[in-house]
Amino acid sequence: MNLALTVLEIVAPVFLLAAIGYVWVKTGFEYRLQFVTQLAMTLSMPCLIFVSLMETEIDVGALTALSLATIVAYGGVTIAILILVKLMRLDNRTFTSPLIFGNTGNLGLPLAFFAFGDTGLSYAIIVFAIMLIWNFTFGIWMVAGQGSLTKILREPLFGGAFLGLLFMWQGWQTPVFLTNTLSLVGQLGIPLMLITLGVAVARLQAGGMVRAILLSAVKLILCTAIAWAAADYFELGQVAFGVLVVQVATPVAVTSYMLAEKYGARSEDVAGLVVASTLMSVAALPLLLAAVL
């Protein structure tokens, strides 16, 4: 009973905030998705990431082990999904990238924070940063036929993570007034991202739902199993173990739909994956958290 209550306390704020965004749009209120997304991803989240890393003391050995486990996990997931897409004769440009990369930003970071606190958020940022690099190179290349390392370097999220890691490594601290300001700006990030997730799902026009449900279930099983094996192999501590598994197992991100729209892949099929996997995560993520806590 205590474990069930703990899991409920963790996941309830995540899905309630997303539900607010969903209901907000369905009742006809205006929500400027592009503006809010830009505010969160360009200003608020980089501040949150920077301050979280700067103020967290992470053992270098633990950080290295988590980084290696994350690389191995995403490498394993990539190979497994490439094989799956080939066996099922799916369109490579449409399905490969969404099935590899989960919603580690909008959903994974808040979930890690609620489940494991500031340390969990710092670990989750490491996983998110590695995923971001792989997504903006290999992921975009799969959808568009080209990747962009320079685009990663220009991303404010990447800059916040890089500076945060540098400050953490050197033991530097910004002046108190600046830290407080950055913290306040960063506190906008998590609720904005979760509400925006609900808004984006509410606006999607999903297609091919039977196949989307099947693929979402396969993605969840593969990602969980591979991340669990990687975390176990590198003997991660409980917090890092849980963060890696939950982050890699998150549902298909709305950004996958946006990339499909931008580069001319079958965006309706990707929208189906986003909706199916997100709804599936409502039941799956609490069970997964219960397993790793």
mmCIF file of C-alpha atoms in Angstrom:
data_model
loop_
_atom_site.group_PDB
_atom_site.id
_atom_site.type_symbol
_atom_site.label_atom_id
_atom_site.label_comp_id
_atom_site.label_asym_id
_atom_site.label_seq_id
_atom_site.Cartn_x
_atom_site.Cartn_y
_atom_site.Cartn_z
ATOM 1 C CA MET A 1 0.000 0.000 0.000
ATOM 2 C CA ASN A 2 2.825 2.424 0.873
ATOM 3 C CA LEU A 3 4.559 1.706 -2.446
ATOM 4 C CA ALA A 4 1.330 2.224 -4.411
ATOM 5 C CA LEU A 5 0.739 5.542 -2.619
ATOM 6 C CA THR A 6 4.320 6.651 -3.318
ATOM 7 C CA VAL A 7 3.996 5.844 -7.022
ATOM 8 C CA LEU A 8 0.651 7.662 -7.181
ATOM 9 C CA GLU A 9 2.166 10.737 -5.549
ATOM 10 C CA ILE A 10 4.912 10.709 -8.194
ATOM 11 C CA VAL A 11 2.875 10.173 -11.352
ATOM 12 C CA ALA A 12 -0.304 12.073 -10.419
ATOM 13 C CA PRO A 13 1.192 15.596 -10.814
ATOM 14 C CA VAL A 14 2.713 14.577 -14.168
ATOM 15 C CA PHE A 15 -0.510 13.332 -15.736
ATOM 16 C CA LEU A 16 -2.738 15.926 -14.037
ATOM 17 C CA LEU A 17 -0.696 18.778 -15.510
ATOM 18 C CA ALA A 18 -0.817 17.120 -18.945
ATOM 19 C CA ALA A 19 -4.586 16.681 -18.486
ATOM 20 C CA ILE A 20 -4.910 20.418 -17.762
ATOM 21 C CA GLY A 21 -3.339 21.165 -21.139
ATOM 22 C CA TYR A 22 -5.588 18.626 -22.864
ATOM 23 C CA VAL A 23 -8.789 19.983 -21.292
ATOM 24 C CA TRP A 24 -7.679 23.591 -21.860
ATOM 25 C CA VAL A 25 -7.548 23.054 -25.624
ATOM 26 C CA LYS A 26 -10.665 20.885 -25.821
ATOM 27 C CA THR A 27 -12.708 23.586 -24.057
ATOM 28 C CA GLY A 28 -11.667 26.117 -26.695
ATOM 29 C CA PHE A 29 -9.141 28.277 -24.825
ATOM 30 C CA GLU A 30 -6.216 29.703 -26.750
ATOM 31 C CA TYR A 31 -2.762 28.162 -26.246
ATOM 32 C CA ARG A 32 0.095 29.442 -28.351
ATOM 33 C CA LEU A 33 2.052 26.238 -28.606
ATOM 34 C CA GLN A 34 5.020 27.648 -30.517
ATOM 35 C CA PHE A 35 5.509 30.558 -28.104
ATOM 36 C CA VAL A 36 5.237 28.435 -24.935
ATOM 37 C CA THR A 37 7.488 25.714 -26.352
ATOM 38 C CA GLN A 38 10.084 28.297 -27.335
ATOM 39 C CA LEU A 39 9.904 29.931 -23.898
ATOM 40 C CA ALA A 40 10.345 26.606 -22.127
ATOM 41 C CA MET A 41 13.047 25.116 -24.364
ATOM 42 C CA THR A 42 15.035 28.311 -24.988
ATOM 43 C CA LEU A 43 14.915 29.999 -21.576
ATOM 44 C CA SER A 44 13.309 28.092 -18.717
ATOM 45 C CA MET A 45 14.659 24.551 -19.209
ATOM 46 C CA PRO A 46 18.273 25.644 -19.886
ATOM 47 C CA CYS A 47 18.156 27.611 -16.597
ATOM 48 C CA LEU A 48 16.703 24.620 -14.749
ATOM 49 C CA ILE A 49 19.298 22.266 -16.206
ATOM 50 C CA PHE A 50 22.187 24.626 -15.420
ATOM 51 C CA VAL A 51 21.185 25.261 -11.792
ATOM 52 C CA SER A 52 20.323 21.603 -11.135
ATOM 53 C CA LEU A 53 23.708 20.404 -12.341
ATOM 54 C CA MET A 54 25.646 23.225 -10.666
ATOM 55 C CA GLU A 55 24.067 22.548 -7.256
ATOM 56 C CA THR A 56 24.239 18.738 -7.380
ATOM 57 C CA GLU A 57 27.248 16.784 -6.224
ATOM 58 C CA ILE A 58 27.551 13.662 -8.371
ATOM 59 C CA ASP A 59 30.397 11.233 -7.949
ATOM 60 C CA VAL A 60 32.571 11.205 -11.079
ATOM 61 C CA GLY A 61 32.525 7.408 -11.173
ATOM 62 C CA ALA A 62 28.723 7.325 -10.984
ATOM 63 C CA LEU A 63 28.479 9.971 -13.695
ATOM 64 C CA THR A 64 30.789 8.001 -15.986
ATOM 65 C CA ALA A 65 28.920 4.747 -15.379
ATOM 66 C CA LEU A 66 25.561 6.401 -16.126
ATOM 67 C CA SER A 67 26.899 8.010 -19.309
ATOM 68 C CA LEU A 68 28.297 4.700 -20.567
ATOM 69 C CA ALA A 69 25.112 2.838 -19.647
ATOM 70 C CA THR A 70 23.044 5.441 -21.503
ATOM 71 C CA ILE A 71 25.183 5.151 -24.637
ATOM 72 C CA VAL A 72 24.964 1.363 -24.535
ATOM 73 C CA ALA A 73 21.198 1.466 -23.899
ATOM 74 C CA TYR A 74 20.459 3.773 -26.824
ATOM 75 C CA GLY A 75 22.857 1.802 -29.015
ATOM 76 C CA GLY A 76 20.998 -1.406 -28.167
ATOM 77 C CA VAL A 77 17.589 0.217 -28.708
ATOM 78 C CA THR A 78 18.723 1.594 -32.076
ATOM 79 C CA ILE A 79 19.861 -1.831 -33.305
ATOM 80 C CA ALA A 80 16.690 -3.519 -32.040
ATOM 81 C CA ILE A 81 14.395 -0.939 -33.697
ATOM 82 C CA LEU A 82 16.283 -1.088 -37.008
ATOM 83 C CA ILE A 83 15.785 -4.860 -37.040
ATOM 84 C CA LEU A 84 12.104 -4.504 -36.073
ATOM 85 C CA VAL A 85 11.422 -1.940 -38.818
ATOM 86 C CA LYS A 86 13.102 -4.153 -41.407
ATOM 87 C CA LEU A 87 11.271 -7.324 -40.302
ATOM 88 C CA MET A 88 7.884 -5.579 -40.303
ATOM 89 C CA ARG A 89 8.662 -3.817 -43.600
ATOM 90 C CA LEU A 90 7.821 -0.426 -42.162
ATOM 91 C CA ASP A 91 8.809 2.886 -43.705
ATOM 92 C CA ASN A 92 12.251 3.699 -42.313
ATOM 93 C CA ARG A 93 11.846 7.495 -42.398
ATOM 94 C CA THR A 94 8.498 7.376 -40.606
ATOM 95 C CA PHE A 95 8.944 4.790 -37.863
ATOM 96 C CA THR A 96 12.636 4.355 -36.948
ATOM 97 C CA SER A 97 13.325 7.620 -35.122
ATOM 98 C CA PRO A 98 10.027 7.796 -33.145
ATOM 99 C CA LEU A 99 10.432 4.221 -31.941
ATOM 100 C CA ILE A 100 13.995 4.850 -30.730
ATOM 101 C CA PHE A 101 13.592 8.186 -28.952
ATOM 102 C CA GLY A 102 11.162 8.727 -26.101
ATOM 103 C CA ASN A 103 9.789 11.858 -24.486
ATOM 104 C CA THR A 104 12.755 12.286 -22.138
ATOM 105 C CA GLY A 105 12.274 16.067 -22.038
ATOM 106 C CA ASN A 106 8.593 16.932 -21.490
ATOM 107 C CA LEU A 107 7.822 13.752 -19.547
ATOM 108 C CA GLY A 108 11.083 12.129 -18.468
ATOM 109 C CA LEU A 109 12.658 15.100 -16.685
ATOM 110 C CA PRO A 110 9.577 15.941 -14.569
ATOM 111 C CA LEU A 111 9.044 12.269 -13.758
ATOM 112 C CA ALA A 112 12.666 11.873 -12.623
ATOM 113 C CA PHE A 113 12.350 14.993 -10.472
ATOM 114 C CA PHE A 114 9.127 13.876 -8.761
ATOM 115 C CA ALA A 115 10.417 10.316 -8.280
ATOM 116 C CA PHE A 116 14.026 10.921 -7.255
ATOM 117 C CA GLY A 117 14.349 14.618 -6.364
ATOM 118 C CA ASP A 118 17.151 16.960 -7.418
ATOM 119 C CA THR A 119 19.707 14.170 -7.754
ATOM 120 C CA GLY A 120 17.353 12.218 -9.996
ATOM 121 C CA LEU A 121 16.788 15.306 -12.135
ATOM 122 C CA SER A 122 20.531 15.781 -12.524
ATOM 123 C CA TYR A 123 20.945 12.164 -13.595
ATOM 124 C CA ALA A 124 18.002 12.516 -15.976
ATOM 125 C CA ILE A 125 19.628 15.570 -17.560
ATOM 126 C CA ILE A 126 22.693 13.450 -18.402
ATOM 127 C CA VAL A 127 20.489 10.852 -20.108
ATOM 128 C CA PHE A 128 18.546 13.613 -21.868
ATOM 129 C CA ALA A 129 21.720 15.297 -23.146
ATOM 130 C CA ILE A 130 23.060 12.046 -24.634
ATOM 131 C CA MET A 131 19.672 11.323 -26.213
ATOM 132 C CA LEU A 132 19.582 14.864 -27.629
ATOM 133 C CA ILE A 133 22.939 14.419 -29.358
ATOM 134 C CA TRP A 134 21.922 11.059 -30.851
ATOM 135 C CA ASN A 135 18.512 12.403 -31.903
ATOM 136 C CA PHE A 136 19.816 15.538 -33.593
ATOM 137 C CA THR A 137 22.386 13.527 -35.563
ATOM 138 C CA PHE A 138 21.223 9.967 -36.264
ATOM 139 C CA GLY A 139 17.526 10.653 -35.543
ATOM 140 C CA ILE A 140 17.205 13.586 -37.935
ATOM 141 C CA TRP A 141 19.338 11.775 -40.504
ATOM 142 C CA MET A 142 16.841 8.888 -40.465
ATOM 143 C CA VAL A 143 13.901 11.252 -41.051
ATOM 144 C CA ALA A 144 15.468 13.801 -43.375
ATOM 145 C CA GLY A 145 18.578 12.153 -44.757
ATOM 146 C CA GLN A 146 20.831 14.584 -42.898
ATOM 147 C CA GLY A 147 21.958 15.268 -39.323
ATOM 148 C CA SER A 148 23.257 18.456 -37.746
ATOM 149 C CA LEU A 149 25.966 18.483 -35.083
ATOM 150 C CA THR A 150 26.210 22.287 -35.328
ATOM 151 C CA LYS A 151 22.487 22.542 -34.549
ATOM 152 C CA ILE A 152 23.085 20.639 -31.300
ATOM 153 C CA LEU A 153 25.854 23.036 -30.301
ATOM 154 C CA ARG A 154 23.493 25.989 -30.884
ATOM 155 C CA GLU A 155 20.718 24.470 -28.747
ATOM 156 C CA PRO A 156 20.214 26.402 -25.453
ATOM 157 C CA LEU A 157 19.444 23.068 -23.745
ATOM 158 C CA PHE A 158 22.848 21.742 -24.742
ATOM 159 C CA GLY A 159 24.501 24.978 -23.602
ATOM 160 C CA GLY A 160 22.779 24.796 -20.223
ATOM 161 C CA ALA A 161 23.861 21.177 -19.758
ATOM 162 C CA PHE A 162 27.450 21.905 -20.836
ATOM 163 C CA LEU A 163 27.835 24.910 -18.526
ATOM 164 C CA GLY A 164 26.132 23.069 -15.669
ATOM 165 C CA LEU A 165 28.512 20.117 -15.997
ATOM 166 C CA LEU A 166 31.485 22.496 -16.190
ATOM 167 C CA PHE A 167 30.423 24.349 -13.022
ATOM 168 C CA MET A 168 29.733 21.050 -11.233
ATOM 169 C CA TRP A 169 33.118 19.622 -12.253
ATOM 170 C CA GLN A 170 35.005 22.757 -11.174
ATOM 171 C CA GLY A 171 32.913 23.341 -8.020
ATOM 172 C CA TRP A 172 31.986 26.825 -9.208
ATOM 173 C CA GLN A 173 28.858 28.685 -8.059
ATOM 174 C CA THR A 174 27.122 31.718 -9.515
ATOM 175 C CA PRO A 175 26.393 34.655 -7.131
ATOM 176 C CA VAL A 176 23.359 34.035 -4.911
ATOM 177 C CA PHE A 177 21.213 36.718 -6.589
ATOM 178 C CA LEU A 178 21.897 35.182 -10.010
ATOM 179 C CA THR A 179 21.298 31.621 -8.787
ATOM 180 C CA ASN A 180 17.955 32.678 -7.289
ATOM 181 C CA THR A 181 16.951 34.389 -10.541
ATOM 182 C CA LEU A 182 17.914 31.398 -12.671
ATOM 183 C CA SER A 183 16.082 29.065 -10.267
ATOM 184 C CA LEU A 184 12.875 31.102 -10.520
ATOM 185 C CA VAL A 185 13.036 31.084 -14.313
ATOM 186 C CA GLY A 186 13.799 27.361 -14.282
ATOM 187 C CA GLN A 187 10.790 26.570 -12.095
ATOM 188 C CA LEU A 188 8.555 27.546 -15.008
ATOM 189 C CA GLY A 189 9.963 24.726 -17.115
ATOM 190 C CA ILE A 190 8.427 21.556 -15.692
ATOM 191 C CA PRO A 191 4.779 22.708 -15.470
ATOM 192 C CA LEU A 192 5.014 24.422 -18.861
ATOM 193 C CA MET A 193 6.372 21.291 -20.545
ATOM 194 C CA LEU A 194 3.733 19.011 -19.023
ATOM 195 C CA ILE A 195 0.822 21.324 -19.887
ATOM 196 C CA THR A 196 2.250 21.704 -23.397
ATOM 197 C CA LEU A 197 2.411 17.911 -23.740
ATOM 198 C CA GLY A 198 -1.323 17.724 -23.023
ATOM 199 C CA VAL A 199 -2.036 20.522 -25.499
ATOM 200 C CA ALA A 200 -0.003 18.847 -28.240
ATOM 201 C CA VAL A 201 -1.688 15.457 -27.745
ATOM 202 C CA ALA A 202 -5.120 17.120 -27.838
ATOM 203 C CA ARG A 203 -4.341 18.673 -31.228
ATOM 204 C CA LEU A 204 -2.964 15.545 -32.907
ATOM 205 C CA GLN A 205 -4.957 13.749 -35.583
ATOM 206 C CA ALA A 206 -3.910 10.133 -35.089
ATOM 207 C CA GLY A 207 -3.977 7.411 -37.739
ATOM 208 C CA GLY A 208 -3.428 3.636 -37.930
ATOM 209 C CA MET A 209 -4.202 3.114 -34.242
ATOM 210 C CA VAL A 210 -4.130 -0.713 -34.235
ATOM 211 C CA ARG A 211 -0.593 -0.754 -35.595
ATOM 212 C CA ALA A 212 0.335 2.204 -33.372
ATOM 213 C CA ILE A 213 -0.800 0.333 -30.244
ATOM 214 C CA LEU A 214 1.161 -2.784 -31.254
ATOM 215 C CA LEU A 215 4.337 -0.832 -32.031
ATOM 216 C CA SER A 216 4.009 1.227 -28.841
ATOM 217 C CA ALA A 217 3.805 -1.960 -26.773
ATOM 218 C CA VAL A 218 6.853 -3.432 -28.544
ATOM 219 C CA LYS A 219 8.782 -0.167 -28.058
ATOM 220 C CA LEU A 220 7.964 -0.132 -24.345
ATOM 221 C CA ILE A 221 9.089 -3.748 -23.854
ATOM 222 C CA LEU A 222 12.289 -3.390 -25.885
ATOM 223 C CA CYS A 223 13.329 -0.061 -24.350
ATOM 224 C CA THR A 224 12.640 -1.228 -20.793
ATOM 225 C CA ALA A 225 14.475 -4.532 -21.222
ATOM 226 C CA ILE A 226 17.529 -3.007 -22.926
ATOM 227 C CA ALA A 227 17.820 -0.091 -20.474
ATOM 228 C CA TRP A 228 17.387 -2.461 -17.522
ATOM 229 C CA ALA A 229 20.138 -4.754 -18.869
ATOM 230 C CA ALA A 230 22.501 -1.804 -19.443
ATOM 231 C CA ALA A 231 21.850 -0.371 -15.972
ATOM 232 C CA ASP A 232 22.410 -3.785 -14.409
ATOM 233 C CA TYR A 233 25.616 -4.418 -16.373
ATOM 234 C CA PHE A 234 27.169 -1.111 -15.262
ATOM 235 C CA GLU A 235 25.954 -1.694 -11.676
ATOM 236 C CA LEU A 236 24.254 1.677 -11.364
ATOM 237 C CA GLY A 237 22.982 2.821 -7.980
ATOM 238 C CA GLN A 238 19.255 2.781 -7.296
ATOM 239 C CA VAL A 239 18.589 6.380 -8.376
ATOM 240 C CA ALA A 240 20.691 6.221 -11.558
ATOM 241 C CA PHE A 241 19.239 2.773 -12.341
ATOM 242 C CA GLY A 242 15.665 4.006 -12.016
ATOM 243 C CA VAL A 243 16.303 7.206 -13.956
ATOM 244 C CA LEU A 244 17.895 5.394 -16.912
ATOM 245 C CA VAL A 245 15.120 2.809 -17.184
ATOM 246 C CA VAL A 246 12.308 5.354 -16.895
ATOM 247 C CA GLN A 247 13.927 7.837 -19.287
ATOM 248 C CA VAL A 248 14.591 5.298 -22.049
ATOM 249 C CA ALA A 249 11.087 3.792 -21.632
ATOM 250 C CA THR A 250 9.199 7.087 -22.023
ATOM 251 C CA PRO A 251 6.586 7.232 -24.816
ATOM 252 C CA VAL A 252 7.087 8.676 -28.300
ATOM 253 C CA ALA A 253 7.776 12.414 -28.166
ATOM 254 C CA VAL A 254 5.606 15.067 -29.822
ATOM 255 C CA THR A 255 8.813 16.397 -31.421
ATOM 256 C CA SER A 256 8.920 13.198 -33.513
ATOM 257 C CA TYR A 257 5.598 14.248 -35.039
ATOM 258 C CA MET A 258 6.936 17.761 -35.672
ATOM 259 C CA LEU A 259 10.022 16.353 -37.425
ATOM 260 C CA ALA A 260 7.869 14.053 -39.559
ATOM 261 C CA GLU A 261 5.768 17.077 -40.585
ATOM 262 C CA LYS A 262 8.832 19.151 -41.341
ATOM 263 C CA TYR A 263 10.672 16.571 -43.450
ATOM 264 C CA GLY A 264 7.731 14.980 -45.260
ATOM 265 C CA ALA A 265 7.490 11.608 -43.502
ATOM 266 C CA ARG A 266 4.058 10.089 -42.787
ATOM 267 C CA SER A 267 3.187 12.393 -39.890
ATOM 268 C CA GLU A 268 -0.277 10.896 -39.295
ATOM 269 C CA ASP A 269 1.298 7.521 -38.493
ATOM 270 C CA VAL A 270 3.734 9.213 -36.098
ATOM 271 C CA ALA A 271 0.817 11.043 -34.456
ATOM 272 C CA GLY A 272 -0.805 7.657 -33.860
ATOM 273 C CA LEU A 273 2.365 6.468 -32.137
ATOM 274 C CA VAL A 274 2.461 9.579 -29.930
ATOM 275 C CA VAL A 275 -1.156 9.161 -28.813
ATOM 276 C CA ALA A 276 -1.016 5.370 -28.342
ATOM 277 C CA SER A 277 2.295 5.318 -26.468
ATOM 278 C CA THR A 278 1.378 8.312 -24.276
ATOM 279 C CA LEU A 279 -1.929 6.726 -23.243
ATOM 280 C CA MET A 280 -0.136 3.408 -22.648
ATOM 281 C CA SER A 281 2.387 5.180 -20.412
ATOM 282 C CA VAL A 282 -0.415 6.218 -18.028
ATOM 283 C CA ALA A 283 -0.580 2.574 -16.929
ATOM 284 C CA ALA A 284 2.979 1.475 -17.756
ATOM 285 C CA LEU A 285 5.051 4.180 -16.064
ATOM 286 C CA PRO A 286 3.526 3.712 -12.577
ATOM 287 C CA LEU A 287 4.245 -0.035 -12.840
ATOM 288 C CA LEU A 288 7.784 0.692 -14.012
ATOM 289 C CA LEU A 289 8.362 3.142 -11.164
ATOM 290 C CA ALA A 290 7.087 0.579 -8.687
ATOM 291 C CA ALA A 291 9.633 -1.887 -10.061
ATOM 292 C CA VAL A 292 12.629 0.464 -9.767
ATOM 293 C CA LEU A 293 11.822 2.203 -6.469
#
